[in-house]
mmCIF file of N, CA and C in Angstrom:
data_model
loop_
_atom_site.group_PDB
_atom_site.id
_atom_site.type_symbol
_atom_site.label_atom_id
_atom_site.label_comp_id
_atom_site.label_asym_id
_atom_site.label_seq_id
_atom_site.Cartn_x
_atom_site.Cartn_y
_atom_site.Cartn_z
ATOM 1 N N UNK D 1 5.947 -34.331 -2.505
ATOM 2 C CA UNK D 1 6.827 -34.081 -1.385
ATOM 3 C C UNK D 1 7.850 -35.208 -1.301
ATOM 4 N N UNK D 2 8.892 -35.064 -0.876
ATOM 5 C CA UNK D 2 9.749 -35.868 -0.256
ATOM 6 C C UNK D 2 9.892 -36.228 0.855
ATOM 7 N N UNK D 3 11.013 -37.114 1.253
ATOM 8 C CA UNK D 3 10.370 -37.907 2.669
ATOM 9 C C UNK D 3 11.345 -37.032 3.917
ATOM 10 N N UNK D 4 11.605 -35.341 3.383
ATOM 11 C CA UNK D 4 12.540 -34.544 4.358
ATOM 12 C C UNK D 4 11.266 -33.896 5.308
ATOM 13 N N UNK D 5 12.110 -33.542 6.322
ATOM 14 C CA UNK D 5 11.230 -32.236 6.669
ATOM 15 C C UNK D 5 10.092 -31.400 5.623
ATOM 16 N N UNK D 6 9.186 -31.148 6.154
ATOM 17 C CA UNK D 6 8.035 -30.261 5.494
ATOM 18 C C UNK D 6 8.624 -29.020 5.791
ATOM 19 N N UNK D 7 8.649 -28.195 4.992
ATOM 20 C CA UNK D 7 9.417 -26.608 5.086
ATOM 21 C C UNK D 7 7.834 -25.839 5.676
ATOM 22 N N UNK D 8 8.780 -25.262 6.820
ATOM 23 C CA UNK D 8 7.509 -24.741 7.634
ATOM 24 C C UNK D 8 8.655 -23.183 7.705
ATOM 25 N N UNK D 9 8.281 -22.347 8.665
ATOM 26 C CA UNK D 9 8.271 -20.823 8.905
ATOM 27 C C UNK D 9 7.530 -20.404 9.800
ATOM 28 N N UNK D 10 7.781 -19.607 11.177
ATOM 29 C CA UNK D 10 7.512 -19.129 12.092
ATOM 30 C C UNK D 10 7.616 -17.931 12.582
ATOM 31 N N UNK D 11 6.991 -16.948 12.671
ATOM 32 C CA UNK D 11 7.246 -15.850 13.309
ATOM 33 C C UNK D 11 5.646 -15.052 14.207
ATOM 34 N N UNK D 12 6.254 -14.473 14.856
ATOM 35 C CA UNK D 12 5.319 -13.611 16.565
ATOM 36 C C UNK D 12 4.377 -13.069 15.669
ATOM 37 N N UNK D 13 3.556 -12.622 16.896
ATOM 38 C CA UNK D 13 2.482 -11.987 16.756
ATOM 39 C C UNK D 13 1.349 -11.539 17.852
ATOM 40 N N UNK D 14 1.612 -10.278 17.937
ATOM 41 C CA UNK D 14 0.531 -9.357 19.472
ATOM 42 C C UNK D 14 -0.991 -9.447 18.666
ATOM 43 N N UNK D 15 -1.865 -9.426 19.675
ATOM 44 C CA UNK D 15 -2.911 -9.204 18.730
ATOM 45 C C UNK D 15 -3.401 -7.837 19.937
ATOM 46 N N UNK D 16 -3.502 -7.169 18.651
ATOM 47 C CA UNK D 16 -3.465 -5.705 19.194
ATOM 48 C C UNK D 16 -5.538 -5.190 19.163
ATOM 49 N N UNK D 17 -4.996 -3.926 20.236
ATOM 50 C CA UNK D 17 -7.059 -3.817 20.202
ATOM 51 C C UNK D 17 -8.080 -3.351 19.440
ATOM 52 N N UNK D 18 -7.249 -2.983 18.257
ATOM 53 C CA UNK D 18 -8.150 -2.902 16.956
ATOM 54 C C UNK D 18 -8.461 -4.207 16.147
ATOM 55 N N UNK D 19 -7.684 -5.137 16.592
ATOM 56 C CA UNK D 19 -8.068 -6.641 16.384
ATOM 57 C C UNK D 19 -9.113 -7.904 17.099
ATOM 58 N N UNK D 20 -9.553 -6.957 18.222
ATOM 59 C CA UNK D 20 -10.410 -7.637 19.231
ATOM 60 C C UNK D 20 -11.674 -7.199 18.562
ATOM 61 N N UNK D 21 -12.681 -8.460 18.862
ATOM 62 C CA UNK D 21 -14.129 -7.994 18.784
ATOM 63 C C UNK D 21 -14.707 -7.373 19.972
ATOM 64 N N UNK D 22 -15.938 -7.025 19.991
ATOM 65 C CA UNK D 22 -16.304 -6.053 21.148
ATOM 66 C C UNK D 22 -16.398 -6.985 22.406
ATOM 67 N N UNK D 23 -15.843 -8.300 22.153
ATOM 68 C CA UNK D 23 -16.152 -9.367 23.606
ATOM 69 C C UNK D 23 -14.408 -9.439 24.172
ATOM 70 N N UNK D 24 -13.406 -8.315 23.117
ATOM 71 C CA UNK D 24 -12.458 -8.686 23.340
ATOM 72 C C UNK D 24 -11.537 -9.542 22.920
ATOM 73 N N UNK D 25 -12.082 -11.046 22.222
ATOM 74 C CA UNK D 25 -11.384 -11.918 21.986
ATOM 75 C C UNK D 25 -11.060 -11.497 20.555
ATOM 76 N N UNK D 26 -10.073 -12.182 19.771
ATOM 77 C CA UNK D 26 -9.274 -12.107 18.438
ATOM 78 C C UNK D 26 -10.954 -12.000 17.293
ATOM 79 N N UNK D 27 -10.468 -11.479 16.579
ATOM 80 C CA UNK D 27 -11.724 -11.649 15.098
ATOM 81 C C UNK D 27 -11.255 -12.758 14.135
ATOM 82 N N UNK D 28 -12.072 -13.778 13.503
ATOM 83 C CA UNK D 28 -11.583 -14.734 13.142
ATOM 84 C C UNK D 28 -10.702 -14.246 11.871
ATOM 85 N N UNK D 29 -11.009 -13.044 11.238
ATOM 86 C CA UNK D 29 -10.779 -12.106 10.025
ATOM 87 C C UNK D 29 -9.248 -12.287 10.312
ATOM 88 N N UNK D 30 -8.866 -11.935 11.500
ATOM 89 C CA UNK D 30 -7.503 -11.483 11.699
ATOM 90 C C UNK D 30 -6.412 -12.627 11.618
ATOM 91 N N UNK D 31 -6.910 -13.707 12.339
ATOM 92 C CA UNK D 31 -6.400 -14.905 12.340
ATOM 93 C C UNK D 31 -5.831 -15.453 10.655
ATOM 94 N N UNK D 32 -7.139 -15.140 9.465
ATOM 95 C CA UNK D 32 -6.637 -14.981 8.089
ATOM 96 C C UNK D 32 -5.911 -14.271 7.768
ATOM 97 N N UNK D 33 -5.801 -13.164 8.078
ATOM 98 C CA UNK D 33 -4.900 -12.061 7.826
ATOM 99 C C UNK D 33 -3.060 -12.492 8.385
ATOM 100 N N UNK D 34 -3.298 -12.950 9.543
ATOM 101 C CA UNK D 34 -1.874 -13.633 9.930
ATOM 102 C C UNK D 34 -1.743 -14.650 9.247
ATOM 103 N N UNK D 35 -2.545 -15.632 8.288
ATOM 104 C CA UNK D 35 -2.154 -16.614 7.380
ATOM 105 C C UNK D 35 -1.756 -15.921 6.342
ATOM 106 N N UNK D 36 -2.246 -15.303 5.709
ATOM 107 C CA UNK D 36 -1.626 -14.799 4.927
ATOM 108 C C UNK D 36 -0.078 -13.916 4.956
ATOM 109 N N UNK D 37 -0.195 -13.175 5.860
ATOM 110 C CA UNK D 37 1.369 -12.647 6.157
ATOM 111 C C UNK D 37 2.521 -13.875 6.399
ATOM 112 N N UNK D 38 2.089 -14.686 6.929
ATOM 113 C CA UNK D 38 3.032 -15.479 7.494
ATOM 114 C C UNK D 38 3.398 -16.065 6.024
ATOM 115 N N UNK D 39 2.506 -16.995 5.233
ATOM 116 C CA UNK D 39 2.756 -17.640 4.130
ATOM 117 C C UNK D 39 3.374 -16.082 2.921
ATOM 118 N N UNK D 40 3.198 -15.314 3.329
ATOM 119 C CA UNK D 40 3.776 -14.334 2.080
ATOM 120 C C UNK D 40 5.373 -14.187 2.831
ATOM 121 N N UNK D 41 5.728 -13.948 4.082
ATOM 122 C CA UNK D 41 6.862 -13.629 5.082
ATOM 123 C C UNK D 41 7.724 -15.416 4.152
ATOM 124 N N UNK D 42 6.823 -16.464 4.453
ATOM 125 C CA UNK D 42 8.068 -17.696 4.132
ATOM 126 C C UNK D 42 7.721 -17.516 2.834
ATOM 127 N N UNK D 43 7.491 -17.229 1.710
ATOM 128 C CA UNK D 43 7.605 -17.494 0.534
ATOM 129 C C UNK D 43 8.706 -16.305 0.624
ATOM 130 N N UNK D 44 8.647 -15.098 1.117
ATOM 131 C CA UNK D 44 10.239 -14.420 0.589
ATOM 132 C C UNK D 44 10.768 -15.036 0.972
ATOM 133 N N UNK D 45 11.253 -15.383 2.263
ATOM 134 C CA UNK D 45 12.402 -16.123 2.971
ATOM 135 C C UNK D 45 12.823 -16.922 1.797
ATOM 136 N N UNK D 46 12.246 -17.589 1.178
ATOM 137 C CA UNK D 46 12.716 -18.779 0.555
ATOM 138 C C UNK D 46 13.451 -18.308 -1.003
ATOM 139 N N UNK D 47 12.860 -17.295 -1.380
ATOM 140 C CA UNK D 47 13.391 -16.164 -2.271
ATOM 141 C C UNK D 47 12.361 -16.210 -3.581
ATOM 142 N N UNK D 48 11.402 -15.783 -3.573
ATOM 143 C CA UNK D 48 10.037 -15.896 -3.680
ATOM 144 C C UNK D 48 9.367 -14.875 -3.553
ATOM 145 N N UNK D 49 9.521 -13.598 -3.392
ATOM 146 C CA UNK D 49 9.128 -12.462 -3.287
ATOM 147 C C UNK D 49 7.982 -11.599 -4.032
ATOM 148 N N UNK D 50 7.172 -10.907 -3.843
ATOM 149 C CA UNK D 50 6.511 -10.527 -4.991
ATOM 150 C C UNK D 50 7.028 -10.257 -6.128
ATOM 151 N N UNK D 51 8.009 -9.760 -6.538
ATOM 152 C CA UNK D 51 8.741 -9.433 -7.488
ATOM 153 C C UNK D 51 8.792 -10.857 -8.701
ATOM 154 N N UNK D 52 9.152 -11.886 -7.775
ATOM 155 C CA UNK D 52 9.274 -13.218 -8.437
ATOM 156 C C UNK D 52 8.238 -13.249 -8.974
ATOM 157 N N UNK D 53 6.685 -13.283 -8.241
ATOM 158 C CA UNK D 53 5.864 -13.871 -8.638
ATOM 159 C C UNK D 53 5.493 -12.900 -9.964
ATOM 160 N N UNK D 54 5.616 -11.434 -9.801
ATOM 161 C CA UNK D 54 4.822 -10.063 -10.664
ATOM 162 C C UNK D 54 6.068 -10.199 -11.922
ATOM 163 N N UNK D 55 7.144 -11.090 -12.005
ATOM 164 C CA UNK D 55 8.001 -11.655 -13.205
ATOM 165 C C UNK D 55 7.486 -12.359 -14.387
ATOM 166 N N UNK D 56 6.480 -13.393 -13.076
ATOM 167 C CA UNK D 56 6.253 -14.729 -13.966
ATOM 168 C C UNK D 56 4.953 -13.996 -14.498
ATOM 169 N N UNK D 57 4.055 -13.075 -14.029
ATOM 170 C CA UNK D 57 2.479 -13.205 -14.260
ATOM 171 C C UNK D 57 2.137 -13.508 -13.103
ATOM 172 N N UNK D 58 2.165 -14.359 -11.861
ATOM 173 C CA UNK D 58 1.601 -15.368 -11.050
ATOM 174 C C UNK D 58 1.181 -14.338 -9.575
ATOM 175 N N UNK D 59 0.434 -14.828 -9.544
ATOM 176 C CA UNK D 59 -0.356 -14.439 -8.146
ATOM 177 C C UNK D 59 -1.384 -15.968 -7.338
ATOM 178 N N UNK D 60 -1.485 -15.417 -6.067
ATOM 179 C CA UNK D 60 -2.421 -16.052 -5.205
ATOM 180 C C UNK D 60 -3.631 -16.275 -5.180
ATOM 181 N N UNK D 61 -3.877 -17.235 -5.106
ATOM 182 C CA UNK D 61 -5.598 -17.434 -4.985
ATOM 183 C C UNK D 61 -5.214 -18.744 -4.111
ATOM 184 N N UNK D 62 -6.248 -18.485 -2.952
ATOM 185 C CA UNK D 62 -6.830 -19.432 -2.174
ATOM 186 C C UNK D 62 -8.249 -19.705 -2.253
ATOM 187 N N UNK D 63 -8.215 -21.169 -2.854
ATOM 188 C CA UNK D 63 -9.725 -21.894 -3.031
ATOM 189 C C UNK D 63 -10.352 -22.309 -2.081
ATOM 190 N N UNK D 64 -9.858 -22.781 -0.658
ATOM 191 C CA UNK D 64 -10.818 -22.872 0.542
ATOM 192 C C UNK D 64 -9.899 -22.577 1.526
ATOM 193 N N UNK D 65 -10.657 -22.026 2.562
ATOM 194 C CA UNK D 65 -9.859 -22.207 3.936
ATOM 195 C C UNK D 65 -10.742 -22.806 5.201
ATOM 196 N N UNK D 66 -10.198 -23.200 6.283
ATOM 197 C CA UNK D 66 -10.860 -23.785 7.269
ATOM 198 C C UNK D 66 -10.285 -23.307 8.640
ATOM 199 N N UNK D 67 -10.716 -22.877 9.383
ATOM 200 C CA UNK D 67 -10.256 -22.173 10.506
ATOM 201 C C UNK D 67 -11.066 -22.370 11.498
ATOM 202 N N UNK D 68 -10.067 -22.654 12.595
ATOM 203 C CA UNK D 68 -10.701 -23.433 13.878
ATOM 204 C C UNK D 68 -10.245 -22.910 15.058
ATOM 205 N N UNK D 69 -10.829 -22.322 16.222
ATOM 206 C CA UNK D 69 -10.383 -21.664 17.299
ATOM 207 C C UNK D 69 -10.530 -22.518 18.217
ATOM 208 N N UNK D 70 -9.515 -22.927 19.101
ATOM 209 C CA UNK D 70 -9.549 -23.895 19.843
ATOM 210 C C UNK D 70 -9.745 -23.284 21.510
ATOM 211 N N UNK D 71 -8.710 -22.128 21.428
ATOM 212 C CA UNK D 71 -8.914 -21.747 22.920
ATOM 213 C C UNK D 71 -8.978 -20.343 22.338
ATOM 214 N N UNK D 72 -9.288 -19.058 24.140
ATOM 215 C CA UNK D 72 -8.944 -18.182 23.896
ATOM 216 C C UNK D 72 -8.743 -17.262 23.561
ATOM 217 N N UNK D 73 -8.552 -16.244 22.483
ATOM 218 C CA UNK D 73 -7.152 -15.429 22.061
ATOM 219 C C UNK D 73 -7.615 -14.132 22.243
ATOM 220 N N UNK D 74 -7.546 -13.786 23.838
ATOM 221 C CA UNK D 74 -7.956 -12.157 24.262
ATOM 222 C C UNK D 74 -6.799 -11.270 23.353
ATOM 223 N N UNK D 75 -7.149 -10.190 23.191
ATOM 224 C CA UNK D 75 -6.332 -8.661 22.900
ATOM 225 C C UNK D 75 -5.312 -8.620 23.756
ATOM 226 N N UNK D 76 -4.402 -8.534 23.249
ATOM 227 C CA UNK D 76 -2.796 -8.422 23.975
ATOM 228 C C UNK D 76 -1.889 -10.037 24.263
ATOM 229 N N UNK D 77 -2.758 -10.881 23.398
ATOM 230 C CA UNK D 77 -1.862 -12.316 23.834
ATOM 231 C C UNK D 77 -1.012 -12.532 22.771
ATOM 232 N N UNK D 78 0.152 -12.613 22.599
ATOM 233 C CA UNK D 78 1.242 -13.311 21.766
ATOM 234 C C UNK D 78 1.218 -14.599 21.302
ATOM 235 N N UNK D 79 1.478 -14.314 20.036
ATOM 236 C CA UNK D 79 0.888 -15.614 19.518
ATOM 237 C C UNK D 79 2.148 -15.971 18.922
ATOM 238 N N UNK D 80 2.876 -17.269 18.354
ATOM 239 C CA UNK D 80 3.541 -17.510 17.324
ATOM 240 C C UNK D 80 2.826 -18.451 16.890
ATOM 241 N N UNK D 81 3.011 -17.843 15.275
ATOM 242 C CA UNK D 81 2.416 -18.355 13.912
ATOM 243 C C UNK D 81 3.230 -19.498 13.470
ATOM 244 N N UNK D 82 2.978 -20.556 13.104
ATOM 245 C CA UNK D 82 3.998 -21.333 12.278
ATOM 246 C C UNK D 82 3.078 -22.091 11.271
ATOM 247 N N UNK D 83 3.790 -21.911 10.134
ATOM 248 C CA UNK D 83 2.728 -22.633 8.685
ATOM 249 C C UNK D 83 3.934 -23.574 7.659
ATOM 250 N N UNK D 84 3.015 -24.569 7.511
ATOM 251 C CA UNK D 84 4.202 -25.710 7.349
ATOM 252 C C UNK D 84 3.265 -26.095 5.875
ATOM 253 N N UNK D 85 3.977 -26.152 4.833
ATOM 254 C CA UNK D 85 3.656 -26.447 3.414
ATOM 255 C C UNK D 85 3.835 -27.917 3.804
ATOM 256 N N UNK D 86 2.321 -28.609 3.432
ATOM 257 C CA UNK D 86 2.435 -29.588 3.402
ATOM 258 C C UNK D 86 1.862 -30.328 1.991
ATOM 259 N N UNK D 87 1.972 -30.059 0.734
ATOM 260 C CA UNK D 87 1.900 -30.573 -0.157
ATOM 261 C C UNK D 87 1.771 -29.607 -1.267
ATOM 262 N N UNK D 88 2.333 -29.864 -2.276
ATOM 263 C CA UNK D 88 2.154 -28.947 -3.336
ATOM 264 C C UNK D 88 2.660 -29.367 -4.862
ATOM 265 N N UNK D 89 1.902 -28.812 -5.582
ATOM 266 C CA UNK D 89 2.097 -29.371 -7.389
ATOM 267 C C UNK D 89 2.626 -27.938 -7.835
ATOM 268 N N UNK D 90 2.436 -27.874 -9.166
ATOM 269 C CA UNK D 90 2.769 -26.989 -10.089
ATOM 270 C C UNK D 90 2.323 -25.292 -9.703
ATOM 271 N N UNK D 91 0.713 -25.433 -9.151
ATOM 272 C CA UNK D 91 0.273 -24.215 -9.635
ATOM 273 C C UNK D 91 -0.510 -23.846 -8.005
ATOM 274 N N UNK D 92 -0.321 -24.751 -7.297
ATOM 275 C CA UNK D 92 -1.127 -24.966 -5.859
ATOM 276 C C UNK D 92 0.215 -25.065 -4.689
ATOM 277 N N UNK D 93 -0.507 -24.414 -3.586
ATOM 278 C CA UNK D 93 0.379 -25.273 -2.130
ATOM 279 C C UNK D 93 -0.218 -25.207 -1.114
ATOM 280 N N UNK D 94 -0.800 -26.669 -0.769
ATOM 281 C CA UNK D 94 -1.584 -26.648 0.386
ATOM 282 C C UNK D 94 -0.800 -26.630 2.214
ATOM 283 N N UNK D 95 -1.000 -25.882 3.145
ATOM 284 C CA UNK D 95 -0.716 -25.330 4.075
ATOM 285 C C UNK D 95 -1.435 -25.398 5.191
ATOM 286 N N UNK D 96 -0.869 -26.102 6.240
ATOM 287 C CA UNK D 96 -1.473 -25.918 7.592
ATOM 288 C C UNK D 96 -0.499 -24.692 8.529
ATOM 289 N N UNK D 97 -1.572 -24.040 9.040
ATOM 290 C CA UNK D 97 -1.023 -22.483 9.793
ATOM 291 C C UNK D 97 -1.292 -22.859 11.177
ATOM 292 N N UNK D 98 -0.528 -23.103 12.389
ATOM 293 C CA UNK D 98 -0.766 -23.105 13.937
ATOM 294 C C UNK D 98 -0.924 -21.929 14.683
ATOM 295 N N UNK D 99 -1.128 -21.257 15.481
ATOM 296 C CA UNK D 99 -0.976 -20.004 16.167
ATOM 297 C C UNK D 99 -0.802 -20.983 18.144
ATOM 298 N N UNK D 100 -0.115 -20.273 18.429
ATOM 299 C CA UNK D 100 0.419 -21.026 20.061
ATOM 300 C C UNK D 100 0.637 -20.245 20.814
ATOM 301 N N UNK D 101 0.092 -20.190 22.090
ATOM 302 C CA UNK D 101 0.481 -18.876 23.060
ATOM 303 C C UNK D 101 1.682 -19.429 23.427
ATOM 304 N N UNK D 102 2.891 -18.706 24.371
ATOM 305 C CA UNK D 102 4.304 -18.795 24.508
ATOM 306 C C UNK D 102 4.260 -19.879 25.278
ATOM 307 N N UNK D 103 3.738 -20.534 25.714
ATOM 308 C CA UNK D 103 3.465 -21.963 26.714
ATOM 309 C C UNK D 103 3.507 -23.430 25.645
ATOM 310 N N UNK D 104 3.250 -22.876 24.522
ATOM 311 C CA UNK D 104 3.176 -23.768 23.135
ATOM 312 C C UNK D 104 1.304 -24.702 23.314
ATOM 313 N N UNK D 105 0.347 -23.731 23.599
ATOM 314 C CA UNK D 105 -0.780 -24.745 23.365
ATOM 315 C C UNK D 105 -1.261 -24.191 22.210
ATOM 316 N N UNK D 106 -1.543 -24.814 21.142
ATOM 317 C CA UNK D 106 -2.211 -24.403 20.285
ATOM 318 C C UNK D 106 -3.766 -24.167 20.407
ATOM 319 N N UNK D 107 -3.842 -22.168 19.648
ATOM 320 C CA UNK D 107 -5.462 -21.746 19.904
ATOM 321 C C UNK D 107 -5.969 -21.872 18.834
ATOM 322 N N UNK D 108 -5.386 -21.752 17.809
ATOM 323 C CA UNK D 108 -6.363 -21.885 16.793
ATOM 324 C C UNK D 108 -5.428 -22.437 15.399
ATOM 325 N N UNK D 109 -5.530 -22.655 14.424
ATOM 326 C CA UNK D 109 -5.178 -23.634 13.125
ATOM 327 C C UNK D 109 -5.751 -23.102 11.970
ATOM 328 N N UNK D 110 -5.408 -23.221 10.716
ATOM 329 C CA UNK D 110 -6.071 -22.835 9.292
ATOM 330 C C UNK D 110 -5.567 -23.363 8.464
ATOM 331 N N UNK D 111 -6.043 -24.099 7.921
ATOM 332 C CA UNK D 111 -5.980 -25.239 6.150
ATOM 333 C C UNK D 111 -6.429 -24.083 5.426
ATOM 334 N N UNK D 112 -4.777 -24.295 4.307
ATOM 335 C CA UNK D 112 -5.734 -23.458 3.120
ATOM 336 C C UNK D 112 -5.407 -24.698 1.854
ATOM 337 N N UNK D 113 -6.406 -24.746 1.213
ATOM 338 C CA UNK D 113 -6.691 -25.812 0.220
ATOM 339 C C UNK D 113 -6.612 -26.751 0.240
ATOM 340 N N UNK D 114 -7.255 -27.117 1.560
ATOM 341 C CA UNK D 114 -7.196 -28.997 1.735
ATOM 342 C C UNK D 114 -8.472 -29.739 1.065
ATOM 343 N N UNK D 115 -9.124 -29.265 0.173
ATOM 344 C CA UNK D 115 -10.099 -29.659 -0.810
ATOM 345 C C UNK D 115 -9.814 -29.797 -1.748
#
């Protein structure tokens, strides 16, 4: 990395009621599922698209993740996602993912490959 800004990417997210467990609150499943969209959403942005990758051969694999629910996250709360590449080599890019209700507290977080 360099000593700029970490290239991060942000965008919404309802969590709708096929996404609630039967207590109501978010499924941790889903919370991955928005890591992943979000990190596939900024890799096009950046121009990076599947296409790019199904060019080279290259695809995704994530070797660990860690996911932590801090508060919260009933069915119907808005979330914005923001995932900020914070280090990366050749063939890897390790990533911290935030999720924040519109008040900005963060509910929950996900490292993917911080091992």
């Amino acid at each position: 990395m360099t000593d700029r800004e970490p290239d991060r990417c942000s965008a919404p997210y309802r969590v709708r009621f096929d996404e609630g467990a039967p207590d109501g609150l978010i499924r941790t499943s889903v919370l991955l599922r928005y890591t992943q969209d979000l990190a596939g959403y900024h890799s096009t942005s950046r121009g990076f698209g599947r296409s790019w990758y199904a060019e080279r051969g290259i695809t995704w694999l994530v070797r660990a993740a860690e996911l932590a629910v801090v508060g919260p996250i009933p069915v119907g709360t808005e979330l914005v996602g923001t995932t900020v590449v914070m280090g990366w080599r050749r063939v890897w890019a390790r990533r911290r993912t935030e999720f924040r209700d519109p008040d900005g507290t963060i509910l929950a977080w996900v490292h993917i490959d911080w091992v």
